[in-house]
C-alpha positions as a Python dict, from the first residue, in 0.01 Angstrom:
ca = {
    (1, 'M'): (0, 0, 0),
    (2, 'K'): (-336, 148, -112),
    (3, 'K'): (-167, 470, -243),
    (4, 'I'): (-31, 281, -526),
    (5, 'V'): (-222, 446, -861),
    (6, 'F'): (-43, 288, -1139),
    (7, 'F'): (-246, -55, -1240),
    (8, 'L'): (-160, -264, -1576),
    (9, 'M'): (-212, -594, -1692),
    (10, 'V'): (-98, -844, -1845),
    (11, 'A'): (-192, -1082, -2131),
    (12, 'I'): (-17, -1401, -2273),
    (13, 'T'): (122, -1599, -2553),
    (14, 'T'): (45, -1732, -2892),
    (15, 'S'): (234, -1894, -3193),
    (16, 'F'): (265, -1715, -3493),
    (17, 'L'): (181, -1913, -3809),
    (18, 'P'): (333, -2042, -4028),
    (19, 'L'): (555, -2213, -3792),
    (20, 'T'): (790, -2454, -3902),
    (21, 'L'): (743, -2765, -3705),
    (22, 'S'): (992, -2966, -3540),
    (23, 'A'): (1011, -3238, -3248),
    (24, 'Q'): (1113, -2975, -3037),
    (25, 'N'): (774, -2833, -3032),
    (26, 'G'): (458, -3076, -2898),
    (27, 'M'): (228, -3046, -2696),
    (28, 'D'): (182, -3147, -2278),
    (29, 'H'): (-129, -3201, -2071),
    (30, 'G'): (-302, -3081, -2445),
    (31, 'H'): (-132, -2776, -2464),
    (32, 'R'): (87, -2681, -2718),
    (33, 'Y'): (447, -2561, -2679),
    (34, 'I'): (712, -2372, -2851),
    (35, 'D'): (1067, -2448, -2834),
    (36, 'L'): (1236, -2097, -2920),
    (37, 'G'): (1614, -2233, -2893),
    (38, 'L'): (1709, -2068, -2629),
    (39, 'P'): (1966, -2132, -2351),
    (40, 'S'): (1758, -2262, -2053),
    (41, 'G'): (1582, -2505, -2305),
    (42, 'T'): (1268, -2308, -2172),
    (43, 'K'): (948, -2389, -2418),
    (44, 'W'): (671, -2127, -2438),
    (45, 'A'): (300, -2176, -2441),
    (46, 'D'): (131, -2073, -2804),
    (47, 'C'): (-163, -1953, -2635),
    (48, 'N'): (-297, -1767, -2336),
    (49, 'I'): (-476, -1909, -2070),
    (50, 'G'): (-805, -1933, -2162),
    (51, 'A'): (-731, -1830, -2497),
    (52, 'K'): (-879, -2061, -2805),
    (53, 'T'): (-639, -1871, -3054),
    (54, 'R'): (-347, -1742, -3083),
    (55, 'T'): (-492, -1391, -3071),
    (56, 'N'): (-722, -1449, -2736),
    (57, 'Y'): (-712, -1215, -2475),
    (58, 'G'): (-774, -1530, -2259),
    (59, 'Y'): (-819, -1494, -1913),
    (60, 'Y'): (-716, -1230, -1631),
    (61, 'Y'): (-531, -1305, -1289),
    (62, 'A'): (-387, -1094, -1028),
    (63, 'W'): (-72, -1270, -887),
    (64, 'G'): (-111, -1539, -720),
    (65, 'E'): (-468, -1553, -772),
    (66, 'T'): (-597, -1929, -959),
    (67, 'S'): (-957, -1790, -976),
    (68, 'R'): (-1071, -1494, -1207),
    (69, 'K'): (-1317, -1190, -1051),
    (70, 'T'): (-1517, -863, -1156),
    (71, 'K'): (-1324, -648, -938),
    (72, 'Y'): (-962, -633, -942),
    (73, 'D'): (-799, -394, -638),
    (74, 'W'): (-665, -439, -273),
    (75, 'D'): (-1016, -507, -111),
    (76, 'S'): (-1026, -818, -309),
    (77, 'Y'): (-694, -940, -353),
    (78, 'K'): (-660, -1282, -199),
    (79, 'F'): (-350, -1254, 27),
    (80, 'G'): (-429, -919, 206),
    (81, 'S'): (-611, -604, 171),
    (82, 'D'): (-392, -383, 387),
    (83, 'K'): (-110, -609, 464),
    (84, 'L'): (-11, -882, 286),
    (85, 'T'): (-81, -1251, 466),
    (86, 'K'): (175, -1449, 223),
    (87, 'Y'): (485, -1337, -18),
    (88, 'C'): (619, -1094, 277),
    (89, 'T'): (968, -1061, 265),
    (90, 'D'): (940, -716, 503),
    (91, 'S'): (730, -716, 802),
    (92, 'D'): (655, -331, 719),
    (93, 'Y'): (387, -484, 469),
    (94, 'G'): (227, -806, 697),
    (95, 'E'): (-26, -846, 865),
    (96, 'D'): (56, -819, 1238),
    (97, 'G'): (455, -795, 1101),
    (98, 'F'): (439, -1119, 929),
    (99, 'T'): (695, -1265, 699),
    (100, 'D'): (720, -1576, 537),
    (101, 'D'): (1065, -1470, 262),
    (102, 'K'): (859, -1666, -1),
    (103, 'E'): (1000, -1489, -322),
    (104, 'E'): (856, -1729, -578),
    (105, 'L'): (484, -1811, -609),
    (106, 'D'): (413, -2207, -482),
    (107, 'L'): (269, -2460, -704),
    (108, 'S'): (-30, -2448, -553),
    (109, 'D'): (-67, -2070, -643),
    (110, 'D'): (59, -2126, -990),
    (111, 'V'): (-228, -2083, -1235),
    (112, 'A'): (-45, -2212, -1523),
    (113, 'R'): (-2, -2550, -1317),
    (114, 'K'): (-363, -2538, -1156),
    (115, 'L'): (-561, -2522, -1488),
    (116, 'W'): (-304, -2660, -1681),
    (117, 'G'): (-91, -2942, -1498),
    (118, 'G'): (216, -3101, -1633),
    (119, 'K'): (552, -2913, -1612),
    (120, 'W'): (316, -2543, -1719),
    (121, 'R'): (438, -2278, -1499),
    (122, 'I'): (468, -1944, -1496),
    (123, 'P'): (742, -1791, -1587),
    (124, 'S'): (1027, -1640, -1371),
    (125, 'D'): (1172, -1313, -1439),
    (126, 'E'): (1500, -1473, -1545),
    (127, 'Q'): (1321, -1673, -1824),
    (128, 'F'): (1125, -1324, -1914),
    (129, 'E'): (1466, -1196, -1972),
    (130, 'E'): (1578, -1475, -2125),
    (131, 'L'): (1298, -1439, -2421),
    (132, 'I'): (1409, -1041, -2407),
    (133, 'E'): (1788, -1149, -2484),
    (134, 'H'): (1790, -1445, -2696),
    (135, 'T'): (1517, -1339, -2929),
    (136, 'K'): (1414, -1096, -3214),
    (137, 'H'): (1069, -926, -3074),
    (138, 'R'): (897, -645, -3322),
    (139, 'W'): (534, -505, -3260),
    (140, 'T'): (278, -609, -3564),
    (141, 'K'): (-46, -713, -3617),
    (142, 'I'): (-193, -1106, -3637),
    (143, 'N'): (-572, -1148, -3753),
    (144, 'G'): (-657, -738, -3622),
    (145, 'V'): (-518, -777, -3323),
    (146, 'K'): (-168, -650, -3221),
    (147, 'G'): (71, -751, -2970),
    (148, 'M'): (441, -857, -2963),
    (149, 'L'): (616, -1112, -3179),
    (150, 'F'): (903, -1281, -3030),
    (151, 'T'): (1118, -1510, -3316),
    (152, 'G'): (1384, -1766, -3146),
    (153, 'R'): (1736, -1789, -3365),
    (154, 'N'): (1599, -2135, -3462),
    (155, 'G'): (1280, -1942, -3650),
    (156, 'H'): (1013, -2038, -3436),
    (157, 'S'): (794, -1807, -3280),
    (158, 'I'): (510, -1715, -3003),
    (159, 'F'): (317, -1428, -3028),
    (160, 'L'): (148, -1234, -2684),
    (161, 'P'): (-148, -981, -2764),
    (162, 'A'): (-120, -646, -2648),
    (163, 'A'): (-453, -743, -2416),
    (164, 'G'): (-408, -405, -2182),
    (165, 'H'): (-464, -488, -1810),
    (166, 'R'): (-764, -439, -1529),
    (167, 'Y'): (-846, -243, -1266),
    (168, 'G'): (-1158, -187, -1072),
    (169, 'T'): (-1416, -369, -1283),
    (170, 'S'): (-1275, -181, -1636),
    (171, 'L'): (-1005, -276, -1899),
    (172, 'Y'): (-743, -4, -2005),
    (173, 'D'): (-511, 7, -2235),
    (174, 'A'): (-604, -293, -2543),
    (175, 'G'): (-415, -284, -2834),
    (176, 'S'): (-181, -70, -2713),
    (177, 'G'): (40, -261, -2462),
    (178, 'A'): (-2, -521, -2164),
    (179, 'N'): (214, -700, -1902),
    (180, 'Y'): (263, -1043, -1849),
    (181, 'W'): (336, -1201, -1470),
    (182, 'S'): (642, -1378, -1362),
    (183, 'R'): (617, -1581, -1030),
    (184, 'T'): (877, -1372, -866),
    (185, 'L'): (795, -1149, -628),
    (186, 'N'): (1016, -801, -621),
    (187, 'A'): (1188, -921, -227),
    (188, 'D'): (1240, -497, -151),
    (189, 'S'): (900, -429, -246),
    (190, 'P'): (665, -735, -126),
    (191, 'D'): (405, -524, -277),
    (192, 'Y'): (509, -573, -566),
    (193, 'A'): (583, -838, -779),
    (194, 'Y'): (794, -884, -1181),
    (195, 'C'): (663, -902, -1486),
    (196, 'L'): (738, -822, -1831),
    (197, 'Y'): (552, -501, -2029),
    (198, 'F'): (582, -392, -2348),
    (199, 'Y'): (410, -153, -2559),
    (200, 'S'): (436, -39, -2926),
    (201, 'D'): (805, 88, -2911),
    (202, 'G'): (964, -139, -2639),
    (203, 'V'): (1001, -447, -2416),
    (204, 'Y'): (1111, -468, -2069),
    (205, 'V'): (1119, -683, -1705),
    (206, 'T'): (949, -504, -1466),
    (207, 'H'): (787, -480, -1147),
    (208, 'L'): (397, -407, -1075),
    (209, 'P'): (168, -438, -800),
    (210, 'Q'): (-24, -769, -742),
    (211, 'L'): (-343, -624, -725),
    (212, 'R'): (-380, -601, -1101),
    (213, 'T'): (-533, -842, -1340),
    (214, 'H'): (-265, -976, -1612),
    (215, 'C'): (-323, -1290, -1892),
    (216, 'T'): (-22, -1472, -1773),
    (217, 'A'): (222, -1661, -1971),
    (218, 'R'): (309, -1981, -1930),
    (219, 'A'): (679, -2169, -1932),
    (220, 'F'): (734, -2550, -2007),
}
């Protein structure tokens, strides 16, 4: 796993104002959600975990971790520095051949649920795909902060700031792009997990090494 050199980080979502309010938008455990009119009925948070406004970057986490750190690399990763000790679908990646075939974060390792409670969760890769497919998205700037605006067919919007990524002790690419963790493991390569990745010219669902830090997007 230490051979990996491509590291990105995820930032999370906020709403674009003015916003048309309706009964479909609301609060859960003190945090606001936005209904984008998606087929699944998924609601999205209107700001990042740790953010006070829609344009704040919020907190950064490695995949499956629920505490912030000062250094993000394999040596400090909660579930294994050289071999994985949890979320492993291939014995070649597991410590002493360990596998548990878990392909989705347990609620105890879901930082959205742990910090916000209620029904909050980090989105799945399928929820990210739905977000891309069923909204219009454009690169924009709000209050001086660059990011991606996602607008549903019902006119409601969320804004994901381009918060860059952390690796080691440094922050990279803030203002030019971001990744948002999903709760879904890449079963074919369990040292990677799926995330939403965007920059000024595009939005994708891809997979990246878990050790990287991301602000986390939340689905309701």
